[in-house]
Every structure is written in C-alpha cells, then in structure tokens.
Short mmCIF file of N, CA and C and ligand atoms in Angstrom, two decimals:
data_model
loop_
_atom_site.label_atom_id
_atom_site.label_comp_id
_atom_site.label_asym_id
_atom_site.label_seq_id
_atom_site.Cartn_x
_atom_site.Cartn_y
_atom_site.Cartn_z
N VAL A 1 12.91 -22.55 -3.44
CA VAL A 1 11.90 -23.26 -2.81
C VAL A 1 11.98 -22.68 -1.35
N LYS A 2 13.61 -22.60 -1.21
CA LYS A 2 13.85 -21.87 0.51
C LYS A 2 13.83 -20.55 0.66
N ASP A 3 13.35 -20.14 -0.62
CA ASP A 3 12.94 -18.66 -0.37
C ASP A 3 11.87 -18.52 -0.39
N LYS A 4 11.11 -19.15 -0.11
CA LYS A 4 9.34 -19.18 -0.09
C LYS A 4 9.29 -19.56 1.13
N GLU A 5 9.97 -20.60 1.47
CA GLU A 5 9.88 -21.25 3.28
C GLU A 5 10.19 -20.03 3.65
N LEU A 6 11.28 -19.00 3.38
CA LEU A 6 11.44 -18.48 4.37
C LEU A 6 10.04 -17.35 4.50
N ILE A 7 9.35 -16.49 3.54
CA ILE A 7 8.70 -15.68 3.68
C ILE A 7 7.53 -16.39 4.01
N ARG A 8 6.86 -17.68 3.79
CA ARG A 8 5.40 -18.16 4.29
C ARG A 8 5.58 -18.16 5.96
N GLY A 9 7.00 -18.47 6.30
CA GLY A 9 7.04 -19.05 7.56
C GLY A 9 7.20 -17.26 8.37
N SER A 10 7.30 -16.03 7.62
CA SER A 10 8.02 -14.86 8.30
C SER A 10 6.36 -14.30 8.11
N TRP A 11 5.16 -14.59 7.45
CA TRP A 11 4.46 -13.67 6.82
C TRP A 11 3.20 -14.38 8.00
N GLU A 12 3.70 -15.60 8.77
CA GLU A 12 2.28 -16.23 9.39
C GLU A 12 1.96 -15.57 9.99
N SER A 13 2.38 -15.14 10.89
CA SER A 13 1.67 -14.44 12.00
C SER A 13 1.53 -13.03 11.99
N LEU A 14 2.52 -12.28 10.97
CA LEU A 14 2.56 -10.97 10.83
C LEU A 14 1.35 -10.58 10.19
N GLY A 15 0.89 -11.60 9.10
CA GLY A 15 0.26 -11.62 8.54
C GLY A 15 -1.38 -11.50 9.09
N LYS A 16 -1.62 -12.03 10.18
CA LYS A 16 -2.43 -11.75 11.11
C LYS A 16 -3.08 -10.63 11.44
N ASN A 17 -1.93 -9.76 11.82
CA ASN A 17 -2.29 -7.99 12.53
C ASN A 17 -1.73 -7.62 11.13
N LYS A 18 -2.38 -7.79 10.18
CA LYS A 18 -2.44 -6.27 9.21
C LYS A 18 -2.40 -4.80 9.40
N VAL A 19 -3.18 -4.49 10.16
CA VAL A 19 -3.17 -3.20 10.35
C VAL A 19 -1.67 -2.66 11.14
N PRO A 20 -1.65 -3.46 12.18
CA PRO A 20 -0.33 -2.40 13.51
C PRO A 20 0.91 -2.84 12.33
N HIS A 21 1.03 -4.09 11.83
CA HIS A 21 2.55 -4.08 10.97
C HIS A 21 2.21 -3.17 9.90
N GLY A 22 0.76 -2.67 9.18
CA GLY A 22 0.89 -1.85 7.94
C GLY A 22 0.96 -0.24 8.72
N VAL A 23 1.07 0.11 10.05
CA VAL A 23 1.09 1.51 10.24
C VAL A 23 2.68 1.40 10.79
N ILE A 24 3.60 0.49 11.04
CA ILE A 24 4.64 0.24 11.16
C ILE A 24 5.62 0.88 10.09
N MET A 25 5.04 0.17 8.99
CA MET A 25 5.62 0.03 8.11
C MET A 25 5.30 1.56 7.00
N PHE A 26 4.13 1.50 7.85
CA PHE A 26 4.13 3.84 6.38
C PHE A 26 4.17 5.01 7.71
N SER A 27 4.65 4.58 8.67
CA SER A 27 4.72 5.74 10.02
C SER A 27 6.24 5.44 9.43
N LEU A 28 6.96 4.92 9.86
CA LEU A 28 8.80 4.80 9.81
C LEU A 28 9.27 5.22 8.43
N PHE A 29 8.86 4.92 7.57
CA PHE A 29 9.41 5.03 6.09
C PHE A 29 8.87 6.68 5.79
N GLU A 30 10.11 7.53 5.72
CA GLU A 30 10.61 8.97 5.72
C GLU A 30 8.76 9.47 4.49
N LEU A 31 7.56 9.74 5.14
CA LEU A 31 6.50 10.23 3.40
C LEU A 31 6.99 11.55 3.71
N ASP A 32 7.65 11.91 2.60
CA ASP A 32 7.46 13.21 2.35
C ASP A 32 5.84 14.05 2.21
N PRO A 33 5.95 15.24 3.12
CA PRO A 33 4.28 15.64 2.74
C PRO A 33 3.35 15.71 1.32
N ALA A 34 4.09 15.74 -0.02
CA ALA A 34 3.66 15.65 -0.79
C ALA A 34 3.10 14.69 -0.95
N LEU A 35 3.33 13.26 -0.69
CA LEU A 35 3.13 11.80 -0.69
C LEU A 35 1.81 11.91 0.13
N LEU A 36 2.08 12.25 1.71
CA LEU A 36 1.11 12.27 2.25
C LEU A 36 -0.42 12.53 2.00
N SER A 37 -0.62 13.78 0.75
CA SER A 37 -1.07 14.66 0.95
C SER A 37 -2.29 13.67 -0.28
N LEU A 38 -1.35 12.32 -0.72
CA LEU A 38 -2.24 12.09 -1.58
C LEU A 38 -3.31 10.96 -0.80
N PHE A 39 -2.87 11.24 0.67
CA PHE A 39 -4.27 9.99 0.90
C PHE A 39 -5.43 11.23 2.08
N HIS A 40 -4.79 12.86 1.66
CA HIS A 40 -6.00 13.56 2.65
C HIS A 40 -7.85 12.90 1.78
N TYR A 41 -7.99 12.61 0.93
CA TYR A 41 -9.50 12.70 0.23
C TYR A 41 -10.44 13.85 0.61
N SER A 42 -10.46 13.13 1.74
CA SER A 42 -12.27 14.58 2.32
C SER A 42 -11.92 14.63 3.41
N THR A 43 -11.36 14.21 4.26
CA THR A 43 -10.71 14.39 5.58
C THR A 43 -9.80 15.41 5.47
N LYS A 44 -9.66 16.25 6.51
CA LYS A 44 -9.01 17.72 6.91
C LYS A 44 -7.60 16.70 7.64
N CYS A 45 -6.69 16.85 7.52
CA CYS A 45 -5.34 16.65 8.29
C CYS A 45 -4.82 17.69 8.35
N ASP A 46 -4.91 17.81 9.63
CA ASP A 46 -3.73 19.34 9.74
C ASP A 46 -2.83 19.30 10.40
N SER A 47 -2.08 17.70 10.41
CA SER A 47 -0.34 17.43 10.83
C SER A 47 -0.25 16.10 10.22
N LYS A 48 1.27 15.48 10.20
CA LYS A 48 1.61 14.00 10.00
C LYS A 48 0.31 13.40 10.37
N GLN A 49 0.11 13.56 12.10
CA GLN A 49 -0.19 12.57 12.62
C GLN A 49 -1.43 12.34 12.57
N ASP A 50 -2.74 13.07 12.72
CA ASP A 50 -3.96 13.14 11.43
C ASP A 50 -3.63 12.19 10.61
N CYS A 51 -3.21 12.29 9.71
CA CYS A 51 -3.17 11.95 8.64
C CYS A 51 -2.64 10.59 8.26
N LEU A 52 -1.62 9.95 9.77
CA LEU A 52 -0.83 8.61 10.02
C LEU A 52 -2.04 8.31 10.23
N SER A 53 -3.22 8.84 10.95
CA SER A 53 -4.19 7.95 12.08
C SER A 53 -5.39 8.03 11.05
N SER A 54 -5.79 8.75 9.83
CA SER A 54 -6.99 9.06 9.14
C SER A 54 -7.45 7.85 8.75
N PRO A 55 -9.22 7.59 8.84
CA PRO A 55 -9.61 6.20 8.19
C PRO A 55 -8.86 5.85 6.88
N GLU A 56 -8.81 7.15 5.91
CA GLU A 56 -8.09 6.45 4.76
C GLU A 56 -7.00 6.02 4.53
N PHE A 57 -6.04 6.52 5.34
CA PHE A 57 -5.13 6.09 5.37
C PHE A 57 -4.91 4.52 6.04
N LEU A 58 -5.52 4.34 6.83
CA LEU A 58 -5.55 3.02 7.46
C LEU A 58 -6.04 2.15 6.30
N ASP A 59 -6.98 2.51 6.12
CA ASP A 59 -7.77 1.87 4.28
C ASP A 59 -6.53 1.51 3.92
N HIS A 60 -6.04 2.32 3.13
CA HIS A 60 -5.07 1.87 2.48
C HIS A 60 -3.39 1.08 2.73
N VAL A 61 -3.61 1.25 4.11
CA VAL A 61 -2.26 0.52 4.22
C VAL A 61 -2.82 -1.26 4.77
N THR A 62 -4.22 -1.47 5.47
CA THR A 62 -4.87 -2.91 5.04
C THR A 62 -4.68 -3.41 3.72
N LYS A 63 -4.70 -2.51 2.80
CA LYS A 63 -4.95 -2.78 1.47
C LYS A 63 -3.59 -2.57 0.49
N VAL A 64 -2.64 -2.78 1.33
CA VAL A 64 -1.03 -2.71 0.61
C VAL A 64 -0.63 -4.08 1.25
N MET A 65 -1.14 -4.01 2.38
CA MET A 65 -1.06 -5.28 3.60
C MET A 65 -1.64 -6.82 2.71
N LEU A 66 -2.76 -6.13 1.98
CA LEU A 66 -3.93 -7.52 1.36
C LEU A 66 -3.07 -7.73 0.22
N VAL A 67 -2.11 -6.85 -0.73
CA VAL A 67 -1.33 -7.01 -1.66
C VAL A 67 -0.09 -8.24 -1.36
N ILE A 68 0.46 -7.41 -0.18
CA ILE A 68 1.63 -8.73 -0.04
C ILE A 68 0.94 -10.07 -0.04
N ASP A 69 -0.17 -9.51 1.17
CA ASP A 69 -0.50 -10.90 1.52
C ASP A 69 -1.12 -12.08 0.55
N ALA A 70 -1.73 -11.51 -0.20
CA ALA A 70 -1.88 -12.04 -2.14
C ALA A 70 -0.96 -12.33 -2.77
N ALA A 71 0.49 -11.71 -2.80
CA ALA A 71 1.86 -12.39 -3.04
C ALA A 71 2.49 -13.10 -2.39
N VAL A 72 1.94 -13.25 -1.30
CA VAL A 72 2.62 -14.29 -0.63
C VAL A 72 1.91 -15.80 -0.50
N SER A 73 0.98 -15.47 -0.88
CA SER A 73 0.16 -16.92 -0.91
C SER A 73 0.05 -17.14 -2.40
N HIS A 74 0.17 -16.78 -3.31
CA HIS A 74 0.58 -17.29 -4.67
C HIS A 74 2.40 -17.17 -5.21
N LEU A 75 2.96 -17.26 -4.24
CA LEU A 75 4.35 -17.49 -4.25
C LEU A 75 4.90 -18.20 -5.45
N ASP A 76 3.62 -19.33 -5.81
CA ASP A 76 4.17 -20.39 -7.00
C ASP A 76 3.99 -20.20 -7.86
N ASP A 77 2.33 -19.39 -8.47
CA ASP A 77 1.82 -18.48 -9.45
C ASP A 77 2.03 -17.21 -9.36
N LEU A 78 2.54 -16.11 -8.85
CA LEU A 78 3.30 -14.76 -8.79
C LEU A 78 2.21 -14.54 -10.32
N HIS A 79 2.89 -15.36 -11.79
CA HIS A 79 2.37 -14.69 -12.56
C HIS A 79 0.74 -13.72 -13.05
N SER A 80 0.15 -14.95 -11.91
CA SER A 80 -1.36 -14.99 -12.12
C SER A 80 -1.93 -13.52 -11.95
N LEU A 81 -1.00 -12.86 -10.75
CA LEU A 81 -1.48 -12.02 -10.29
C LEU A 81 -0.89 -11.05 -11.43
N GLU A 82 -0.43 -10.76 -12.96
CA GLU A 82 -0.32 -9.74 -13.49
C GLU A 82 -1.20 -8.71 -13.48
N GLU A 83 -2.33 -9.66 -14.21
CA GLU A 83 -3.39 -8.21 -14.55
C GLU A 83 -3.47 -7.53 -13.31
N PHE A 84 -3.82 -8.17 -12.32
CA PHE A 84 -4.35 -7.14 -11.26
C PHE A 84 -3.09 -5.96 -11.12
N LEU A 85 -1.88 -6.51 -10.69
CA LEU A 85 -0.67 -5.53 -10.59
C LEU A 85 -0.63 -4.54 -11.37
N LEU A 86 -0.72 -4.74 -12.55
CA LEU A 86 -0.92 -4.23 -13.72
C LEU A 86 -1.76 -2.94 -13.87
N ASN A 87 -2.94 -3.26 -13.48
CA ASN A 87 -4.38 -2.49 -13.23
C ASN A 87 -3.70 -2.14 -12.07
N LEU A 88 -2.83 -1.95 -10.78
CA LEU A 88 -2.66 -1.48 -9.94
C LEU A 88 -1.94 -0.20 -10.13
N GLY A 89 -0.77 -0.73 -10.94
CA GLY A 89 0.07 0.25 -11.37
C GLY A 89 -0.10 1.50 -11.90
N ARG A 90 -1.61 1.02 -13.03
CA ARG A 90 -1.73 1.91 -13.31
C ARG A 90 -2.42 2.73 -13.08
N LYS A 91 -3.46 2.47 -11.67
CA LYS A 91 -4.14 2.96 -10.99
C LYS A 91 -3.43 4.44 -9.90
N HIS A 92 -2.32 3.56 -9.53
CA HIS A 92 -1.51 5.11 -9.04
C HIS A 92 -0.98 5.80 -9.61
N GLN A 93 -0.45 5.70 -11.48
CA GLN A 93 -0.27 6.37 -12.02
C GLN A 93 -1.48 7.34 -11.78
N ALA A 94 -2.73 7.06 -12.12
CA ALA A 94 -4.11 8.18 -12.09
C ALA A 94 -3.73 9.07 -10.63
N VAL A 95 -3.67 8.51 -9.98
CA VAL A 95 -3.45 9.36 -9.26
C VAL A 95 -2.46 9.72 -8.05
N GLY A 96 -1.30 9.80 -9.17
CA GLY A 96 -0.27 10.69 -8.90
C GLY A 96 0.93 10.43 -8.13
N VAL A 97 0.56 8.92 -8.06
CA VAL A 97 1.79 8.27 -6.97
C VAL A 97 3.35 7.47 -8.24
N SER A 98 3.93 7.91 -8.31
CA SER A 98 5.04 7.68 -8.24
C SER A 98 6.24 6.09 -8.35
N THR A 99 6.66 5.51 -9.54
CA THR A 99 6.73 4.30 -9.20
C THR A 99 8.44 4.25 -8.10
N GLN A 100 8.99 5.59 -7.48
CA GLN A 100 10.28 5.37 -6.90
C GLN A 100 9.36 5.36 -5.61
N SER A 101 7.80 5.40 -5.23
CA SER A 101 7.17 5.43 -4.10
C SER A 101 7.07 4.45 -3.74
N PHE A 102 6.94 3.20 -4.76
CA PHE A 102 6.38 1.88 -4.28
C PHE A 102 7.95 0.98 -4.17
N THR A 103 8.94 1.52 -4.23
CA THR A 103 9.63 1.11 -4.64
C THR A 103 10.31 1.55 -2.50
N GLU A 104 10.11 2.54 -2.40
CA GLU A 104 10.38 3.82 -0.66
C GLU A 104 9.46 2.43 0.45
N VAL A 105 7.79 2.34 -0.50
CA VAL A 105 7.52 1.30 0.82
C VAL A 105 7.95 -0.10 1.02
N GLY A 106 8.60 -0.62 -0.53
CA GLY A 106 9.55 -2.16 0.17
C GLY A 106 10.80 -1.67 0.77
N GLU A 107 11.14 -0.65 0.67
CA GLU A 107 12.31 -0.31 2.27
C GLU A 107 11.71 -0.59 3.04
N SER A 108 10.56 0.38 3.40
CA SER A 108 9.65 0.22 4.67
C SER A 108 9.03 -1.35 5.12
N LEU A 109 8.88 -2.07 4.00
CA LEU A 109 8.42 -2.98 4.43
C LEU A 109 9.48 -4.04 5.37
N LEU A 110 10.45 -4.11 4.44
CA LEU A 110 11.66 -4.51 5.13
C LEU A 110 11.69 -3.94 6.85
N TYR A 111 11.92 -2.81 6.76
CA TYR A 111 11.96 -2.13 8.17
C TYR A 111 11.08 -3.04 8.75
N MET A 112 9.80 -2.90 8.26
CA MET A 112 8.67 -3.29 9.28
C MET A 112 9.25 -5.23 10.01
N LEU A 113 9.72 -6.10 8.59
CA LEU A 113 10.24 -7.36 9.04
C LEU A 113 11.22 -6.79 10.10
N GLN A 114 12.12 -6.15 10.04
CA GLN A 114 13.23 -6.35 10.54
C GLN A 114 12.40 -5.75 12.35
N CYS A 115 11.69 -4.60 12.62
CA CYS A 115 11.59 -4.70 13.41
C CYS A 115 10.85 -5.61 14.45
N SER A 116 9.42 -6.25 13.57
CA SER A 116 9.06 -7.32 14.28
C SER A 116 9.27 -8.67 14.20
N LEU A 117 10.43 -8.96 12.94
CA LEU A 117 10.82 -10.80 13.91
C LEU A 117 12.34 -10.68 14.27
N GLY A 118 12.91 -9.57 15.26
CA GLY A 118 13.56 -9.60 15.72
C GLY A 118 15.05 -10.22 15.16
N GLN A 119 15.63 -11.09 15.80
CA GLN A 119 16.81 -12.26 15.44
C GLN A 119 16.13 -13.02 14.00
N ALA A 120 14.72 -13.27 13.59
CA ALA A 120 14.57 -13.85 12.84
C ALA A 120 14.87 -13.16 11.52
N TYR A 121 15.70 -12.06 11.68
CA TYR A 121 15.37 -11.68 10.10
C TYR A 121 16.71 -11.39 9.82
N THR A 122 17.43 -12.42 9.15
CA THR A 122 18.24 -12.63 8.20
C THR A 122 19.00 -12.67 7.15
N ALA A 123 19.43 -12.10 6.68
CA ALA A 123 20.29 -11.99 5.43
C ALA A 123 19.67 -12.92 4.34
N PRO A 124 19.35 -13.98 4.30
CA PRO A 124 18.70 -14.54 3.33
C PRO A 124 17.06 -14.09 3.33
N LEU A 125 16.63 -14.59 4.36
CA LEU A 125 14.90 -13.94 4.24
C LEU A 125 14.78 -12.59 3.98
N ARG A 126 15.81 -11.52 4.10
CA ARG A 126 15.80 -10.38 3.85
C ARG A 126 15.71 -9.84 2.23
N GLN A 127 16.88 -11.18 1.58
CA GLN A 127 17.41 -11.13 0.21
C GLN A 127 15.58 -11.96 -0.52
N ALA A 128 15.25 -12.91 0.71
CA ALA A 128 14.01 -13.32 -0.02
C ALA A 128 12.98 -12.87 -0.61
N TRP A 129 12.61 -11.92 0.81
CA TRP A 129 11.12 -10.62 0.96
C TRP A 129 11.34 -9.50 -0.26
N LEU A 130 12.89 -9.05 -0.39
CA LEU A 130 13.43 -8.51 -1.51
C LEU A 130 12.86 -8.59 -3.35
N ASN A 131 13.37 -9.73 -3.34
CA ASN A 131 12.78 -10.88 -4.10
C ASN A 131 11.49 -10.68 -4.61
N MET A 132 11.07 -10.96 -3.55
CA MET A 132 9.35 -11.31 -4.14
C MET A 132 8.64 -9.66 -4.60
N TYR A 133 9.29 -8.58 -3.02
CA TYR A 133 8.82 -7.39 -3.24
C TYR A 133 8.70 -6.69 -5.08
N SER A 134 9.95 -7.43 -5.53
CA SER A 134 10.75 -6.62 -6.45
C SER A 134 9.79 -7.02 -8.29
N ILE A 135 9.53 -7.97 -7.60
CA ILE A 135 7.93 -8.84 -8.63
C ILE A 135 7.73 -8.04 -8.65
N VAL A 136 6.80 -7.87 -7.97
CA VAL A 136 5.39 -7.12 -7.51
C VAL A 136 5.58 -5.95 -8.01
N VAL A 137 6.85 -5.10 -7.49
CA VAL A 137 6.91 -3.48 -7.80
C VAL A 137 7.12 -3.67 -9.14
N ALA A 138 7.77 -4.04 -10.16
CA ALA A 138 7.82 -3.98 -11.54
C ALA A 138 6.80 -4.61 -12.41
N VAL A 139 6.13 -5.66 -12.06
CA VAL A 139 4.28 -5.73 -12.95
C VAL A 139 3.67 -3.81 -12.35
N MET A 140 3.75 -3.84 -11.36
CA MET A 140 3.01 -2.68 -10.94
C MET A 140 3.72 -1.44 -11.64
N SER A 141 4.80 -1.22 -12.28
CA SER A 141 5.72 -0.34 -12.87
C SER A 141 5.33 -0.03 -14.38
N ARG A 142 5.32 -2.02 -14.80
CA ARG A 142 5.30 -1.98 -15.77
C ARG A 142 3.52 -1.47 -16.41
N GLY A 143 2.42 -1.16 -15.31
CA GLY A 143 1.30 -1.19 -15.50
C GLY A 143 1.28 0.60 -15.29
N TRP A 144 2.02 0.77 -14.97
CA TRP A 144 2.08 2.15 -14.47
C TRP A 144 2.70 2.76 -15.88
N ALA A 145 3.32 2.54 -16.14
CA ALA A 145 3.82 3.52 -17.47
C ALA A 145 3.30 3.15 -18.79
N LYS A 146 2.24 2.03 -18.45
CA LYS A 146 1.05 1.90 -20.08
C LYS A 146 0.42 3.56 -20.45
C1 HEM B 201 -5.14 2.35 -3.67
C2 HEM B 201 -1.65 5.60 -2.78
C3 HEM B 201 1.45 2.50 -2.51
C4 HEM B 201 -1.99 -0.91 -2.98
C5 HEM B 201 -4.38 3.90 -4.13
C6 HEM B 201 -4.76 5.20 -4.05
C7 HEM B 201 -4.24 6.29 -3.41
C8 HEM B 201 -2.79 5.15 -2.96
C9 HEM B 201 -3.84 7.64 -2.99
C10 HEM B 201 -6.37 5.23 -4.18
C11 HEM B 201 -7.29 5.79 -3.20
C12 HEM B 201 -7.58 4.44 -2.13
O1 HEM B 201 -8.13 2.99 -2.74
O2 HEM B 201 -6.90 4.53 -0.92
C13 HEM B 201 -0.44 5.38 -2.54
C14 HEM B 201 0.65 5.88 -2.35
C15 HEM B 201 1.38 5.04 -1.69
C16 HEM B 201 1.01 3.72 -2.58
C17 HEM B 201 1.05 7.46 -1.97
C18 HEM B 201 3.17 4.92 -1.70
C19 HEM B 201 3.62 6.01 -1.17
C20 HEM B 201 0.83 1.17 -2.70
C21 HEM B 201 1.59 -0.28 -2.74
C22 HEM B 201 0.62 -0.61 -2.84
C23 HEM B 201 -0.25 -0.18 -2.76
C24 HEM B 201 2.99 -0.27 -2.47
C25 HEM B 201 0.46 -2.31 -2.89
C26 HEM B 201 1.29 -3.23 -2.93
C27 HEM B 201 -3.27 -0.34 -3.49
C28 HEM B 201 -4.51 -0.87 -3.08
C29 HEM B 201 -5.35 0.28 -4.07
C30 HEM B 201 -4.75 1.36 -3.58
C31 HEM B 201 -4.78 -2.28 -3.22
C32 HEM B 201 -6.48 -0.17 -4.03
C33 HEM B 201 -6.59 -0.32 -5.55
C34 HEM B 201 -8.34 0.06 -6.37
O3 HEM B 201 -9.15 0.75 -5.62
O4 HEM B 201 -8.52 -0.94 -6.78
N1 HEM B 201 -3.16 4.11 -3.01
N2 HEM B 201 -0.45 3.91 -3.21
N3 HEM B 201 -0.45 1.24 -3.14
N4 HEM B 201 -3.47 1.03 -3.85
FE1 HEM B 201 -2.17 2.72 -3.33
#
C-alpha cells in the first residue's frame, strides 16, 4: 500500500509533463546508435541530436510515458494490462528491440525520477518504482518471447 502511495504521489506532477520528462529519460540513457536507428522511420537522422528531436522519436517518448501512466493508474489491478503488455512486447520483438533495452529504459526512468524529484527521490520510492516497472517489463518480455 505504501509503495502505491509513493508512486502515485511522485507521478502526479511528472505525468502532466510527459514529453519533457520522457525526453530527459531517453536522452540521458546511453542510446547506442543501433537502438537510435530503430527510430529513424522516414526521417533522416544525420546526428544523434536530430534523432532525439525527430517527431517519431518524440511520439514514441509520449507512448512510453502513456504506458507508465497506465501502469500507475492500474496499480491496483496491473493484471488488467496483461494482454496489452504481452502484445506490446511482441511488437517490440517485431521491430528488433531486445528485452535488455526494456531494462535500460527502466534505469533511465529511475534517473529521470531522480533528476525531477530531487530530495523526494528516496530509497523506498526508488524501490517502489523499480517493483512496478519490473512487473511491466516481465509481462512485455513474456510477450516478446512468445
Ligand atoms: C512502438 C522502439 C521501449 C512503448 C515502438 C516502435 C519502435 C519502438 C521502433 C514502433 C514504431 C512506433 O510506434 O513508434 C523502442 C525502443 C525501445 C522501446 C528502441 C527501447 C530502447 C519501449 C518501452 C515502452 C514502449 C519500454 C513502454 C513501457 C511503446 C508503445 C508503442 C511502441 C506503446 C506503440 C505500439 C503500437 O503501435 O501499438 N517502440 N521501444 N517502448 N513502443 Fe517502444
């Protein structure tokens, strides 16, 4: 119960500014060039900076933040997201994203929380987020492997 309160409390303001926070999340994590190339789509990315500010990349940042938002609002019944997350894992398998990358995104999520929350970023809060994100990744990875 305490975990859920920590998560909800910290997400309240962050969740309202999904794109900027999501961008911090993705730009700080050491995107290796191979990963970045998955976001190219039709846009030509000549530099890492171009990629990070391309519309497709920003769209995806929003998508990731919306998944986290959904998990936060379904903390009491995360299993209701199971089908959605299995399917999401499967889609990433199809576009060539490894399950290891899901974990890296989790590390960036924690980093973003740390940057944004400052003093409010405590060990129990970190653990609460880690627990929730691990569940999300576990289901996505199961879908990936199917
Ligand atoms: C779709 C890449 C991690 C959520 C996609 C697509 C790509 C992609 C190429 C398809 C095109 C698009 O819709 O933009 C990646 C890479 C990741 C990553 C390279 C890790 C480095 C994640 C994570 C989440 C997520 C961790 C959620 C927690 C989504 C969603 C979609 C999507 C919601 C749309 C799926 C749909 O069309 O139904 N991702 N992704 N992605 N991704 Fe990711």
